Amino acid sequence: MNDLMRTVDVDVAVIGAGQAGLSSAYHLTRAGLDHVVLDHSPRPGGAWQFRWPSLTYGRVHGMHALPGMELTDADPLRPSSQVIGEYFAAYEDRFDLSVQRPVDVSAVREGDDGRLRVETSAGIWSARALINATGTWDRPFWPRYAGQETFRGRQLHTANYPGPQEFAGARVIVVGGGTSAVQHLLEIAEVAAETTWVTRRPPVFRDGSFGEAEGRAAVALVDERVRRGLPPQSVVSVTGLPLNDAVRAGLASGVLDRRPAFERITPAGAVWADGSRVDADVILWATGFRAAVDHLAPLRLREPGGGIRVEGTRAVRDERIHLVGYGPSASTIGANRAGGAAVREIRRLLARERAVSPAA
């Protein structure tokens, strides 16, 4: 970072322009707070713009409209990356959110006079408060197994999953117990020579409705972890896998006949503790993501348990920092509510500062 670069003062910096970042920017605009929204993606759409083409809008797991503007008349057969990308672009335009992109944030540090120094590829911003809305897409989690580096086939992650067409005729091991793993398996099985599903724990399928009470209970479980300073689990990870007609068909056909985690990977595939083995051409790791918060490391926000402890959205170690879309606010509806809550707390913080320093 070139220290001679111009520094721009703002009340609030928002990092990320996905659901959480746009919700926060909407509430900041309504509150009349001077702010900047920095997004490293090439275009509107947040992480949705990187989703695989076969994930159509009709198959999206729980997309909630942004505050102040509904998503209406979307074609369920169109790729979700297109539908949601266009919706986010229209939202930015309607509310004049003026997102700056592509801008990479390298670090957030302690600045001068109690402000935060936000170092980026496009310059430096000095902020009195910060909303971090960077999500998880940029940090795919790759488990490590003995022999993994010897595998002669292809290994890839959900983050760069290209759709089922590239697996035609292949023997594929899909690792992971979440919704993405199930979606991958169901569509890959239609073209692959063979599929094997591997999870660390037996999958739990949820039959019946998932109402408000169940949602609150799931969020409470995630919230309890982040209050203890542990790395967050996704809300979806504690809700179970929804049963629908496609999943039922996959269970009946054996496509979703799960095997426990293998012991090691070989050049030709995988081997289990009982000596059984599966040969494979591809291992697809549908093993989730971790929070993309490394740029906050200079602020020393992490707890001994590895996570950032938050109360609501506020980082316990620094009241100027709010994490929206982190832990219990990681769902789309949670991100909307958290954006508003973060802005209300920031308004109170800035009001206290002005009361102490009326000339500022």
Short mmCIF file of C-alpha atoms in Angstrom, two decimals, residues 48 51-52 55 59-62 158 161 174-187 197 199 203-206 234-244 247 256 284 286-289:
data_model
loop_
_atom_site.label_atom_id
_atom_site.label_comp_id
_atom_site.label_asym_id
_atom_site.label_seq_id
_atom_site.Cartn_x
_atom_site.Cartn_y
_atom_site.Cartn_z
CA TRP A 48 -24.74 -15.41 -6.65
CA ARG A 51 -23.14 -19.95 -9.01
CA TRP A 52 -23.18 -22.77 -11.55
CA LEU A 55 -28.71 -23.82 -10.36
CA ARG A 59 -34.07 -24.38 -7.14
CA VAL A 60 -32.62 -21.66 -4.93
CA HIS A 61 -32.71 -22.52 -1.24
CA GLY A 62 -34.38 -19.57 0.46
CA THR A 158 -18.47 -26.29 -5.10
CA TYR A 161 -18.43 -26.40 -9.88
CA VAL A 174 -19.08 -36.15 -3.89
CA VAL A 175 -17.97 -35.24 -0.35
CA GLY A 176 -20.24 -33.18 1.89
CA GLY A 177 -23.51 -33.36 3.76
CA GLY A 178 -25.23 -30.12 2.78
CA THR A 179 -27.78 -28.96 0.25
CA SER A 180 -25.15 -28.29 -2.43
CA ALA A 181 -23.84 -31.85 -2.20
CA VAL A 182 -27.34 -33.23 -2.69
CA GLN A 183 -28.01 -30.94 -5.65
CA HIS A 184 -24.69 -31.87 -7.25
CA LEU A 185 -25.35 -35.60 -6.82
CA LEU A 186 -28.85 -35.53 -8.23
CA GLU A 187 -27.79 -33.82 -11.44
CA TRP A 197 -21.78 -39.86 -1.70
CA THR A 199 -20.36 -37.50 4.53
CA PRO A 203 -27.44 -36.81 6.83
CA VAL A 204 -30.64 -35.66 8.50
CA PHE A 205 -33.58 -35.10 6.19
CA ARG A 206 -36.35 -32.73 7.20
CA SER A 234 -24.32 -21.89 8.68
CA VAL A 235 -28.00 -21.64 9.56
CA VAL A 236 -28.69 -24.35 6.96
CA SER A 237 -26.31 -26.75 8.72
CA VAL A 238 -28.65 -26.99 11.71
CA THR A 239 -31.95 -27.14 9.84
CA GLY A 240 -31.51 -30.50 8.12
CA LEU A 241 -31.89 -31.29 4.43
CA PRO A 242 -35.35 -30.59 3.00
CA LEU A 243 -37.20 -33.55 1.53
CA ASN A 244 -38.74 -32.89 -1.87
CA VAL A 247 -34.60 -35.99 -3.00
CA LEU A 256 -28.34 -40.62 -2.05
CA LEU A 284 -16.00 -33.00 -5.79
CA ALA A 286 -19.05 -29.88 -1.42
CA THR A 287 -17.64 -29.15 2.01
CA GLY A 288 -18.77 -25.62 2.60
CA PHE A 289 -17.08 -22.29 3.23
#
